[in-house]
Amino acid sequence: MRPDLLNPLFVEAASLKGVGPGVQRPLDKLGLTRVRDLAYHLPDRFVHRRVVACLSEATVGEQVVIPLTPVEYRGGGSARAPFRVMAEDAAGAVCALTYFGRNSGWARKQLPLNEKRWVAGRLDQFGPSLQIVHPDHVNPQGEGQSLGQLTEPVYPLSEGLTQGRLTALIAQALTHLPQLPEWIDPALVERMGWPDWHTAMTQAHRGEHKEARDRLAYDELLANALALMLVRSRNRRAAGQALVGDGRLRARLALPFQLTGAQTRSIAEIEGDLAQSAPMLRLLQGDVGSGKTVVALSALLIAVEAGTQGALLAPTEILARQHYDTLRRMAAPTGVTIALLTGRDKGRAREAILMGLLDGSIDIVVGTHAIFQEAVQYRNLAMVVIDEQHRFGVGQRLSLTQKGRRTPHCLAMTATPIPRTLTLAQYGEMDVSKLDELPPGRQAIDTRVVAAERLDDVAAALSRHFATGQQAYWVCPMVRENEMADLAAAEARHAELAARFGDDAVLVHGQMRPEAKDAAMERFASGAAKLLVATTVIEVGVDVPNATLMVIEQAERFGLAQLHQLRGRVGRGSEKSTCLLLRGDGLSEIARERLALMRETQDGFRLAEEDLRLRGGGELLGTRQSGDTPFRVATLDQITRLLPIAHDDARLLVEHQGGLDSAPRADAARVLLYLFERDWGVQLLRGG
Ligand code: ADP
Ligand code: MG
């Protein structure tokens, strides 16, 4: 149960004054559904304004507050032409206040002729004259001071929200903040000069208070570290079952290759863990193409050899299906029974699988999260492999491992090479096996950066490529904030390529119905289609060795880690592979450097470290990362500086100060976990 004192923070944002249906949608889009979310929606930067008496005191480009008197209205006759209010300062110098769109009525009301107004906004040069486009504030005479919020936050927005609107809502949310107990070690608070939580919250919205921002970031990092630490400590104490395989199934595997040294080592590490009754909690980290699947299969077979069942969880239907096919092929000579279970299986077929899992006639099940639903019961599930584990939250991961009567062993796999600092953040202290050696015979992928204007050349190169019988991928960017436009662009690109290559070009994107998506994937995987045009859904796991050309459009919009993942889709067979990174023009220095790095190296771990270096630091407030860290508040720079401290502090609390039951800070720490919704940590604590 969430502590009562947090209740005001978890009230729906919809209950705030002025939140109608029009604002609700853009708020939802930003993930701002509760008072808490608004409070934690921190400014990207601040505008600093200066009060000036007349225009000659200000410089072009400066944010000012200035008294002006409207003298004439111009334009605004059509909806397209801007409406201008010509206004004079005290010295008679003129500045235009310019409004685009249908704003003239509103502007006339705010700026009646011959009445002095305080105007706030950015002073720009427009031809020979000065202008302020869409002033941020216009207040009547005498109210200049109140309008002079000289420092104002600038928040990340979504379509349908204005800065003013969001600022007002957040200000309202901040009035609901409770006082919370201190969960940080007082000595640390003192040493860092951090304010208390309530103060930090208000300061962070008011200006560039580094200490306040750091404190809020630290809270988040500590919550995460604590929750992971609790998982770890509970896992150490949980009752699992020791699995000792006799090797009879593994000996019969039909592998067309020899295991690499790294694969052999990882399997041995897993075997060692499984032989213990404490449940394994191990991360298998290996670049794309490093051969994680056979390691996973070996772990599952050990479980079967020991008379229990195994499950392989994939993040998408496509991947589940592919794993199912691969495992069945490799394991055919072993005679183990493998089933596929996804959300789409219904009726009889599903019943039969559920029955097989319950009576133990199915040894291994491959599927999406459907395999862990309430209705799915196992005879004795002892080994769970989670593929592309970063796609699942830790909470989800945990609920998965609660299925067996005894806690199953868990092997989490990821192809995302994570920099050291972030490994700790994502996985806490999981044991790690690394596949740091690629299977032999892989050729380097010839990577080139090509200007987008040369699209025709690229299409011609595709023709030549298909003539050799090989296949290709064409990837279009897709980001949440820009979803509709991106989708349209991908569809347009596919149409264009289909005009040239006909049925040979298939399209796959995240918004398609699963059946249509699978059908397209199937045509490509079977070789019937030559070109797969896709948004980033192919990022994880797809394996078509005959596809040896990868084209990535607007490559500068992808992160390095993502580019690396995508590129890893080719270079899987014996033929030489090529990756073309199409870039737009006007690239920033950093974007240039990133693309150059892609050309230079194929080492995923190096790319991950460089990515962190290129993105981290630099900006005062930094940039919050969405996808690739589990954090919303902490920036990469803060993660790098503060995570190690948070980690040590969490360990101190959990292991040495008697855990969350008896540590002096225990109650406060529990509040923190709920505040950041890492309460699965608390629940675990109670359960274990
Ligand atoms: P990952 O899941 O780590 O990206 P996969 O398990 O899909 O990699 O393996 C990539 C490809 O390499 C597959 O076609 C697989 O059959 C092949 N492979 C795996 N291990 C070896 C090996 N030791 N030698 C040669 N090929 C291998
Ligand atoms: Mg894989």
XYZ file of C-alpha atoms and ligand atoms in Angstrom:
716
model
C 0.000 0.000 0.000
C 1.200 3.419 -0.973
C 1.895 5.629 2.041
C -0.952 8.125 2.492
C 1.274 11.142 2.439
C 1.968 10.477 -1.246
C -1.704 10.557 -2.194
C -1.798 14.201 -3.322
C 0.919 13.348 -5.852
C -0.978 10.478 -7.377
C -4.150 12.445 -8.023
C -5.135 12.493 -11.696
C -3.910 15.520 -13.624
C -7.454 15.757 -14.981
C -8.606 16.930 -11.566
C -6.547 20.111 -11.788
C -8.292 23.330 -12.692
C -8.413 24.004 -16.406
C -7.716 20.503 -17.679
C -10.376 19.847 -20.285
C -10.439 17.223 -22.993
C -8.406 19.506 -25.272
C -5.435 19.526 -22.929
C -5.849 15.977 -21.705
C -4.634 14.403 -24.932
C -1.392 16.322 -25.296
C -0.748 15.742 -21.581
C -1.262 12.011 -22.014
C 1.073 12.070 -24.937
C 3.790 13.437 -22.671
C 2.968 10.838 -20.033
C 1.685 13.535 -17.663
C -1.333 11.834 -16.213
C -0.915 12.583 -12.530
C 0.149 15.501 -10.364
C 3.376 13.637 -9.734
C 4.187 13.478 -13.425
C 3.613 17.205 -13.848
C 5.846 17.983 -10.897
C 8.592 15.820 -12.386
C 8.233 17.356 -15.835
C 11.328 19.478 -15.438
C 12.226 22.412 -17.694
C 14.629 21.856 -20.555
C 15.981 25.350 -20.056
C 15.048 28.805 -18.847
C 14.376 32.112 -20.522
C 16.000 35.048 -18.815
C 14.484 38.451 -19.495
C 15.735 41.937 -18.844
C 13.547 44.935 -18.160
C 14.437 47.824 -20.467
C 12.971 51.321 -20.614
C 13.289 51.691 -24.375
C 14.273 49.778 -27.505
C 17.697 51.367 -27.794
C 18.667 49.734 -24.493
C 18.023 46.258 -25.857
C 20.034 44.163 -28.288
C 18.570 42.104 -31.107
C 17.927 38.499 -30.053
C 17.529 39.459 -26.410
C 14.576 38.459 -24.234
C 13.146 41.688 -22.846
C 10.322 43.226 -20.889
C 9.545 46.656 -22.267
C 6.781 49.285 -22.050
C 5.284 49.941 -25.521
C 2.285 51.866 -26.810
C 0.369 50.463 -29.817
C -0.115 53.105 -32.500
C -1.362 51.258 -35.586
C -2.704 47.888 -36.794
C -1.470 46.411 -40.064
C -2.403 43.359 -42.117
C -4.344 40.390 -40.793
C -6.877 40.735 -43.600
C -6.398 37.147 -44.717
C -5.750 34.226 -42.449
C -2.294 33.789 -43.949
C -0.907 37.310 -43.682
C 0.495 38.119 -40.262
C -1.220 40.718 -38.146
C 1.110 43.434 -36.904
C 0.635 45.874 -34.088
C 3.017 48.779 -34.581
C 4.066 50.032 -31.155
C 6.246 52.879 -29.927
C 8.587 53.035 -26.981
C 9.025 56.043 -24.714
C 11.518 57.584 -27.160
C 9.216 57.137 -30.141
C 11.155 54.210 -31.682
C 8.891 51.639 -33.370
C 8.655 47.912 -32.979
C 6.165 45.523 -34.612
C 4.350 42.977 -32.476
C 3.648 40.223 -34.968
C 0.944 37.549 -34.801
C 0.555 34.657 -37.197
C -2.590 32.637 -37.698
C -5.986 33.898 -36.761
C -4.878 35.838 -33.759
C -5.780 39.375 -34.722
C -8.956 39.610 -32.635
C -7.164 38.490 -29.546
C -4.207 40.809 -30.240
C -6.484 43.816 -30.734
C -8.069 43.137 -27.381
C -4.761 42.793 -25.598
C -3.175 45.734 -27.343
C -5.672 48.575 -27.722
C -4.314 51.607 -29.586
C -2.731 54.402 -27.565
C -2.625 52.507 -24.300
C 0.715 51.633 -22.791
C 1.413 47.903 -22.236
C 4.254 45.885 -20.746
C 5.368 43.448 -23.394
C 7.636 40.420 -22.830
C 9.280 38.515 -25.651
C 12.313 38.155 -27.839
C 13.361 41.200 -29.795
C 14.156 40.291 -33.426
C 15.352 42.113 -36.481
C 12.834 42.046 -39.334
C 14.283 43.679 -42.427
C 15.199 47.202 -41.375
C 12.863 47.231 -38.383
C 12.429 45.517 -35.046
C 9.752 43.051 -34.087
C 8.595 40.717 -31.352
C 6.812 37.653 -32.698
C 3.991 36.368 -30.498
C 4.944 38.159 -27.286
C 5.022 35.776 -24.314
C 3.151 38.227 -22.107
C 1.244 41.476 -22.548
C 0.134 43.236 -19.385
C -1.494 46.582 -18.750
C 0.503 49.460 -17.369
C 1.377 49.153 -13.710
C 1.538 45.398 -13.857
C 4.985 45.385 -15.324
C 6.532 43.971 -12.238
C 4.280 40.910 -11.992
C 4.907 40.229 -15.653
C 8.571 40.398 -15.013
C 8.907 36.750 -14.083
C 12.335 37.503 -15.337
C 13.304 33.861 -15.401
C 10.788 31.513 -16.943
C 10.957 27.753 -17.492
C 10.783 26.237 -20.957
C 9.152 22.820 -20.856
C 9.180 20.011 -23.397
C 5.812 20.286 -25.184
C 3.604 18.169 -27.346
C 1.222 19.344 -30.033
C -1.831 21.077 -28.624
C -0.112 22.481 -25.559
C 1.369 25.929 -25.207
C 4.224 26.875 -22.955
C 1.950 29.196 -20.971
C -0.682 26.548 -20.468
C 1.744 23.887 -19.330
C 3.603 26.331 -17.074
C 0.339 27.229 -15.344
C -0.621 23.570 -14.874
C 2.745 22.663 -13.455
C 2.639 25.659 -11.118
C -0.739 24.407 -9.945
C 0.601 20.886 -9.465
C 3.475 22.230 -7.408
C 1.036 23.727 -4.890
C -0.071 20.172 -4.069
C 3.353 18.898 -3.064
C 3.484 17.323 0.385
C 6.439 17.499 2.738
C 8.280 14.188 2.587
C 10.721 12.621 5.028
C 14.418 12.606 4.081
C 15.535 9.307 2.568
C 19.047 10.359 1.624
C 21.870 9.843 4.062
C 22.022 13.177 5.963
C 25.812 13.256 5.695
C 25.537 13.076 1.919
C 22.871 15.778 1.777
C 25.167 17.993 3.767
C 28.290 17.232 1.755
C 26.509 17.889 -1.559
C 24.689 20.971 -0.306
C 21.371 19.537 -1.485
C 17.997 21.043 -0.537
C 15.222 18.870 0.880
C 12.829 17.244 -1.575
C 10.096 19.879 -1.414
C 12.528 22.753 -1.858
C 14.363 20.937 -4.639
C 11.110 20.418 -6.508
C 10.155 24.089 -6.458
C 13.665 25.323 -7.194
C 14.056 23.000 -10.161
C 11.131 24.714 -11.848
C 12.356 28.196 -11.055
C 15.860 28.351 -12.367
C 19.115 26.580 -13.040
C 19.604 25.261 -9.560
C 22.149 22.537 -10.099
C 21.881 21.229 -6.541
C 18.116 20.915 -6.812
C 18.297 19.088 -10.126
C 21.013 16.796 -8.824
C 19.045 15.962 -5.753
C 15.953 15.034 -7.736
C 18.058 12.920 -10.076
C 19.728 11.258 -7.137
C 16.334 10.378 -5.675
C 15.459 8.568 -8.865
C 18.788 6.781 -9.048
C 18.549 5.763 -5.413
C 15.011 4.429 -5.867
C 16.161 2.336 -8.773
C 19.294 1.088 -7.065
C 17.335 0.227 -3.938
C 14.713 -1.726 -5.833
C 17.341 -3.673 -7.750
C 19.241 -4.348 -4.563
C 16.095 -5.703 -2.932
C 15.507 -8.002 -5.885
C 19.032 -9.224 -5.637
C 18.948 -9.830 -1.942
C 15.599 -11.556 -2.113
C 16.838 -13.744 -4.927
C 19.809 -14.807 -2.863
C 17.466 -16.036 -0.170
C 14.802 -17.563 -2.435
C 14.313 -21.277 -2.743
C 15.043 -22.540 -6.217
C 15.955 -25.982 -7.391
C 19.361 -27.228 -8.355
C 19.389 -28.472 -11.940
C 22.041 -30.948 -12.947
C 21.818 -32.178 -16.519
C 23.515 -35.348 -17.698
C 24.266 -33.858 -21.114
C 22.369 -36.473 -23.082
C 20.162 -33.955 -24.886
C 22.879 -31.414 -25.502
C 25.044 -34.146 -27.020
C 22.412 -34.744 -29.677
C 22.058 -31.104 -30.781
C 22.389 -30.688 -34.516
C 24.723 -27.736 -34.729
C 26.168 -26.892 -38.129
C 29.078 -25.173 -36.391
C 31.525 -25.400 -33.514
C 30.780 -23.303 -30.454
C 33.047 -20.305 -29.984
C 35.179 -20.086 -26.879
C 32.896 -17.385 -25.500
C 29.813 -19.548 -26.039
C 31.428 -22.532 -24.332
C 32.508 -20.357 -21.407
C 29.048 -18.805 -21.005
C 27.333 -22.186 -21.079
C 29.734 -23.427 -18.417
C 28.973 -20.384 -16.250
C 25.266 -21.033 -16.598
C 25.688 -24.714 -15.860
C 27.546 -23.791 -12.695
C 24.733 -21.472 -11.558
C 22.023 -23.998 -12.310
C 23.696 -26.621 -10.172
C 23.071 -24.359 -7.161
C 19.680 -24.219 -5.515
C 19.790 -20.415 -5.242
C 18.041 -19.164 -8.367
C 20.342 -17.938 -11.098
C 20.046 -14.274 -12.050
C 22.411 -13.903 -14.959
C 22.693 -11.495 -17.846
C 24.013 -12.785 -21.162
C 25.430 -9.822 -23.009
C 26.439 -10.384 -26.586
C 26.512 -8.243 -29.641
C 24.108 -8.975 -32.470
C 25.167 -12.137 -34.230
C 27.355 -13.328 -31.391
C 25.247 -16.470 -31.082
C 23.137 -16.068 -27.962
C 20.412 -18.400 -29.173
C 22.430 -21.575 -28.854
C 23.516 -20.569 -25.365
C 19.858 -20.060 -24.439
C 18.955 -23.428 -25.897
C 21.705 -25.128 -23.920
C 20.380 -23.611 -20.693
C 16.860 -24.783 -21.541
C 18.095 -28.284 -22.355
C 19.896 -28.561 -19.035
C 16.539 -27.898 -17.376
C 14.883 -30.585 -19.484
C 17.689 -33.049 -18.823
C 17.072 -32.428 -15.130
C 13.413 -33.338 -15.567
C 11.938 -29.833 -15.489
C 10.578 -27.329 -18.018
C 11.992 -24.222 -19.634
C 10.479 -21.092 -21.157
C 11.871 -18.571 -23.609
C 10.265 -15.156 -23.581
C 10.560 -12.868 -26.595
C 9.444 -9.230 -26.770
C 7.445 -9.556 -30.012
C 5.430 -12.136 -31.902
C 7.841 -12.037 -34.809
C 10.776 -12.863 -32.599
C 8.914 -15.532 -30.695
C 8.083 -17.248 -33.956
C 11.624 -16.993 -35.188
C 13.057 -18.386 -31.969
C 10.538 -21.182 -32.094
C 11.614 -22.155 -35.604
C 15.318 -21.951 -34.767
C 15.032 -23.939 -31.559
C 12.948 -26.617 -33.220
C 15.440 -26.956 -36.019
C 18.454 -27.159 -33.736
C 16.781 -29.373 -31.166
C 15.078 -31.733 -33.613
C 17.423 -34.679 -32.971
C 17.000 -34.355 -29.195
C 13.334 -35.287 -29.302
C 12.309 -32.571 -26.815
C 8.845 -31.102 -27.273
C 8.787 -27.396 -27.975
C 5.611 -25.316 -28.208
C 4.860 -21.766 -29.303
C 2.377 -19.705 -27.295
C 1.468 -16.142 -28.161
C -1.449 -13.854 -27.421
C -2.962 -14.831 -30.721
C -3.427 -18.489 -29.898
C -7.062 -19.036 -29.004
C -9.493 -21.863 -28.455
C -8.510 -25.482 -28.920
C -4.912 -24.904 -29.943
C -4.335 -22.802 -26.873
C -6.071 -25.295 -24.598
C -3.860 -28.075 -25.915
C -0.715 -26.098 -25.161
C -1.918 -25.156 -21.680
C -2.642 -28.803 -21.027
C 0.783 -29.843 -22.252
C 2.483 -27.325 -19.992
C 0.475 -28.483 -17.023
C 1.011 -32.206 -17.529
C 4.635 -31.752 -18.519
C 4.367 -33.205 -22.006
C 5.720 -29.908 -23.334
C 9.350 -29.456 -22.321
C 10.023 -25.989 -23.629
C 7.641 -23.158 -24.428
C 8.571 -20.183 -26.557
C 6.352 -17.135 -26.584
C 5.522 -13.568 -25.781
C 4.484 -12.451 -22.298
C 1.351 -14.564 -22.878
C 3.316 -17.478 -21.466
C 3.218 -15.927 -18.030
C -0.453 -15.098 -17.827
C -2.463 -16.227 -14.876
C -4.106 -19.111 -16.740
C -0.811 -20.645 -17.800
C 0.265 -23.287 -15.303
C 3.398 -25.366 -15.489
C 4.177 -28.792 -14.148
C 7.604 -27.650 -13.098
C 9.023 -24.522 -14.678
C 12.626 -24.181 -13.568
C 14.402 -22.160 -16.253
C 13.312 -18.882 -17.828
C 15.221 -17.186 -20.625
C 14.262 -13.606 -21.441
C 15.414 -12.344 -24.819
C 16.108 -8.676 -25.516
C 15.556 -8.153 -21.890
C 15.803 -4.362 -21.957
C 12.346 -4.344 -23.509
C 10.856 -5.531 -20.263
C 10.796 -3.552 -17.062
C 12.353 -5.111 -14.021
C 8.924 -5.335 -12.406
C 7.596 -7.312 -15.326
C 10.638 -9.513 -15.293
C 9.990 -10.316 -11.675
C 6.375 -11.233 -12.057
C 7.577 -13.664 -14.682
C 9.882 -15.447 -12.356
C 7.169 -15.911 -9.732
C 5.499 -18.599 -11.811
C 7.044 -21.763 -10.469
C 6.376 -23.136 -7.042
C 10.007 -22.487 -6.529
C 11.708 -19.505 -8.103
C 12.981 -20.470 -11.556
C 16.480 -19.711 -12.724
C 16.584 -16.687 -14.950
C 18.843 -15.915 -17.877
C 18.315 -12.449 -19.346
C 19.790 -11.814 -22.768
C 20.575 -8.515 -24.369
C 22.208 -7.506 -27.605
C 22.418 -3.922 -26.464
C 25.990 -3.301 -25.512
C 25.580 -1.106 -22.496
C 28.304 1.122 -21.140
C 29.531 0.067 -17.748
C 27.807 2.876 -15.881
C 24.466 1.980 -17.378
C 24.797 -1.740 -16.783
C 24.665 -1.013 -13.108
C 21.592 1.165 -13.588
C 19.726 -1.367 -15.675
C 20.648 -4.582 -14.027
C 22.046 -3.784 -10.623
C 24.387 -6.505 -9.582
C 23.308 -9.296 -11.883
C 26.012 -11.785 -12.800
C 27.139 -11.182 -16.344
C 28.343 -13.537 -19.079
C 29.750 -11.828 -22.123
C 29.873 -13.174 -25.659
C 32.798 -11.020 -26.657
C 33.872 -13.121 -29.607
C 31.988 -13.356 -32.889
C 31.624 -16.707 -34.656
C 34.477 -17.203 -37.127
C 34.250 -16.255 -40.769
C 32.266 -13.079 -40.250
C 33.319 -10.358 -42.607
C 33.451 -6.720 -41.679
C 30.420 -4.826 -42.927
C 31.376 -2.189 -45.454
C 29.762 0.920 -43.987
C 29.379 4.117 -45.995
C 27.789 7.475 -45.344
C 25.859 8.717 -48.370
C 24.151 12.082 -48.893
C 20.391 11.720 -49.147
C 20.325 13.483 -52.524
C 21.900 10.383 -54.033
C 18.765 8.359 -53.447
C 18.554 7.443 -57.123
C 22.046 5.961 -57.082
C 21.065 3.961 -54.026
C 17.981 2.594 -55.753
C 20.130 1.637 -58.752
C 22.549 -0.123 -56.426
C 19.579 -2.050 -55.018
C 18.702 -3.296 -58.512
C 22.225 -4.570 -59.023
C 22.161 -6.151 -55.583
C 18.932 -8.052 -56.248
C 20.344 -9.264 -59.573
C 22.899 -11.282 -57.584
C 20.056 -13.020 -55.753
C 20.681 -11.305 -52.422
C 18.180 -9.407 -50.314
C 18.191 -6.031 -48.590
C 16.678 -4.013 -45.755
C 15.555 -0.418 -45.993
C 14.991 1.230 -42.631
C 13.037 4.432 -42.054
C 13.172 6.305 -38.766
C 10.233 6.261 -36.394
C 10.016 8.133 -33.165
C 7.112 8.535 -30.846
C 6.935 12.327 -30.946
C 6.771 12.297 -34.690
C 4.926 9.070 -35.268
C 2.342 10.051 -37.849
C 4.751 11.931 -40.075
C 7.335 9.155 -39.826
C 4.802 6.514 -40.652
C 3.636 8.441 -43.669
C 7.251 8.827 -44.810
C 7.889 5.091 -44.470
C 4.745 4.299 -46.411
C 5.657 6.785 -49.116
C 9.142 5.317 -49.382
C 7.710 1.824 -49.702
C 5.303 2.975 -52.410
C 8.183 4.528 -54.288
C 10.330 1.415 -54.042
C 7.379 -0.815 -54.889
C 6.864 1.218 -58.042
C 10.346 0.159 -59.004
C 10.591 -3.362 -57.605
C 6.936 -4.392 -57.498
C 6.039 -7.265 -55.149
C 9.694 -7.705 -54.301
C 9.378 -4.828 -51.830
C 7.374 -5.490 -48.677
C 6.581 -3.088 -45.848
C 6.582 -3.787 -42.113
C 5.844 -1.279 -39.380
C 4.610 -1.218 -35.837
C 1.087 -0.039 -36.622
C 0.252 -2.956 -38.917
C -2.026 -5.753 -37.846
C 0.096 -8.642 -36.540
C -1.162 -11.016 -39.251
C -0.196 -8.613 -42.026
C 3.146 -7.995 -40.385
C 3.894 -11.695 -40.073
C 2.841 -12.346 -43.635
C 5.234 -9.687 -44.911
C 8.051 -10.915 -42.671
C 7.404 -14.425 -43.835
C 7.682 -13.446 -47.501
C 10.980 -11.773 -46.797
C 12.398 -14.537 -44.604
C 11.506 -17.172 -47.210
C 13.221 -15.161 -49.932
C 9.999 -14.530 -51.858
C 10.433 -10.807 -51.274
C 13.783 -9.139 -51.903
C 13.439 -5.881 -50.021
C 12.079 -5.302 -46.556
C 11.125 -1.682 -45.982
C 10.677 -1.247 -42.270
C 10.532 1.100 -39.364
C 12.681 -0.024 -36.489
C 10.658 -3.172 -35.762
C 13.426 -5.197 -37.343
C 15.823 -3.867 -34.780
C 15.695 -6.903 -32.581
C 16.610 -10.381 -33.570
C 15.487 -10.860 -37.169
C 17.833 -13.297 -38.869
C 17.933 -13.554 -42.669
C 21.516 -14.383 -43.665
C 20.830 -13.780 -47.364
C 20.051 -10.124 -46.645
C 23.401 -8.437 -47.136
C 22.552 -4.818 -47.797
C 21.196 -2.427 -45.205
C 20.039 1.056 -46.120
C 19.233 3.378 -43.223
C 17.437 6.565 -44.085
C 18.048 9.741 -42.033
C 20.728 7.870 -40.184
C 21.538 10.992 -38.158
C 18.239 10.612 -36.319
C 19.231 7.278 -34.826
C 21.356 6.752 -31.755
C 24.668 4.987 -32.253
C 23.528 1.949 -30.323
C 20.447 1.715 -32.491
C 22.426 2.075 -35.714
C 24.691 -0.645 -34.513
C 21.746 -2.940 -33.810
C 20.293 -2.283 -37.223
C 23.555 -2.844 -39.004
C 23.853 -6.148 -37.170
C 20.954 -7.477 -39.242
C 23.381 -7.917 -42.132
C 26.773 -9.591 -42.175
C 25.238 -12.813 -40.939
C 26.062 -15.041 -43.875
C 29.251 -15.786 -45.760
C 28.723 -13.043 -48.387
C 30.191 -9.610 -47.953
C 27.678 -7.129 -46.542
C 27.196 -3.421 -46.970
C 25.506 -0.762 -44.871
C 24.558 2.580 -46.405
C 23.835 5.384 -43.971
C 21.822 8.049 -45.771
C 22.250 11.419 -44.171
C 20.409 14.692 -44.527
C 22.302 17.964 -44.852
C 23.102 20.492 -42.188
C 24.368 17.879 -39.757
C 25.658 19.019 -36.407
C 29.267 18.369 -35.493
C 28.203 15.599 -33.125
C 25.998 13.935 -35.720
C 28.913 13.966 -38.138
C 31.197 12.448 -35.554
C 28.707 9.738 -34.739
C 28.283 8.651 -38.343
C 32.052 8.646 -38.788
C 32.335 6.327 -35.801
C 29.900 3.925 -37.382
C 32.185 3.736 -40.370
C 35.211 3.240 -38.206
C 34.211 0.474 -35.830
C 31.917 -2.493 -35.468
C 32.621 -3.017 -31.799
C 29.284 -2.562 -30.031
C 30.823 -1.924 -26.644
C 33.065 0.795 -28.024
C 30.119 2.406 -29.829
C 28.092 2.369 -26.640
C 30.854 4.082 -24.670
C 31.362 6.696 -27.375
C 27.640 7.297 -27.614
C 27.560 8.057 -23.936
C 30.557 10.351 -24.253
C 29.109 12.254 -27.210
C 25.731 12.734 -25.632
C 26.652 13.205 -22.019
C 27.684 16.476 -20.458
C 27.981 19.645 -22.476
C 24.581 21.124 -21.883
C 23.850 22.672 -18.555
C 20.676 20.767 -17.900
C 21.555 17.865 -20.154
C 19.061 15.918 -22.161
C 16.824 13.375 -20.663
C 16.960 10.058 -22.397
C 13.797 8.186 -23.010
C 14.384 4.762 -24.474
C 17.807 3.768 -23.385
C 17.924 4.371 -19.660
C 15.255 3.500 -17.132
C 15.237 7.119 -15.950
C 13.029 10.101 -16.606
C 14.676 12.637 -14.365
C 18.369 11.766 -14.334
C 20.444 12.797 -17.332
C 23.388 10.790 -18.626
C 25.766 13.172 -16.941
C 23.975 12.780 -13.620
C 23.852 9.016 -14.015
C 27.595 8.967 -14.543
C 28.309 11.169 -11.534
C 25.690 10.032 -9.074
C 24.778 6.444 -9.782
C 27.835 4.881 -8.146
C 27.057 6.832 -4.959
C 23.388 5.815 -5.055
C 24.384 2.242 -5.586
C 26.680 2.183 -2.563
C 24.086 3.944 -0.451
C 21.427 1.425 -1.466
C 23.705 -1.430 -0.558
C 24.392 0.126 2.825
C 20.662 0.388 3.496
C 19.746 -3.095 2.356
C 22.686 -5.129 3.519
C 24.232 -3.366 6.447
C 21.628 -1.234 8.115
C 19.301 -4.158 8.528
C 17.223 -3.764 5.366
C 14.106 -1.704 4.922
C 12.574 -3.152 8.055
C 14.875 -1.705 10.602
C 17.200 0.857 9.069
C 16.732 4.326 10.545
C 15.820 5.602 7.089
C 13.586 2.623 6.313
C 10.208 4.395 6.315
C 11.504 7.238 4.219
C 13.110 4.820 1.774
C 9.808 3.050 1.374
C 8.160 6.375 0.522
C 10.858 6.909 -2.083
C 10.200 3.543 -3.723
C 6.519 4.335 -4.034
C 7.215 7.826 -5.277
C 9.193 6.388 -8.188
C 6.871 3.444 -8.551
C 9.569 0.964 -7.811
C 7.195 -0.484 -5.261
C 7.713 -3.984 -6.609
C 10.816 -3.687 -4.494
C 8.668 -3.170 -1.416
C 6.313 -5.969 -2.358
C 9.181 -8.352 -2.774
C 10.345 -7.413 0.633
C 7.043 -8.344 2.152
C 6.749 -11.563 0.154
C 10.222 -12.748 0.963
P 22.302 -13.303 -31.556
O 20.977 -13.797 -31.048
O 23.335 -13.232 -30.481
O 22.215 -12.041 -32.319
P 22.166 -15.696 -33.088
O 22.057 -16.671 -32.003
O 20.943 -15.363 -33.840
O 22.866 -14.378 -32.583
O 23.299 -16.208 -34.088
C 23.615 -15.485 -35.242
C 23.974 -16.415 -36.347
O 25.242 -17.032 -36.084
C 22.985 -17.543 -36.515
O 22.785 -17.755 -37.898
C 23.693 -18.734 -35.873
O 23.288 -19.951 -36.439
C 25.139 -18.445 -36.142
N 26.071 -18.982 -35.142
C 25.896 -19.017 -33.807
N 26.970 -19.550 -33.195
C 27.870 -19.844 -34.157
C 29.186 -20.426 -34.156
N 29.784 -20.794 -33.032
N 29.792 -20.570 -35.343
C 29.191 -20.184 -36.488
N 27.969 -19.654 -36.563
C 27.293 -19.481 -35.411
Mg 18.984 -13.147 -30.928
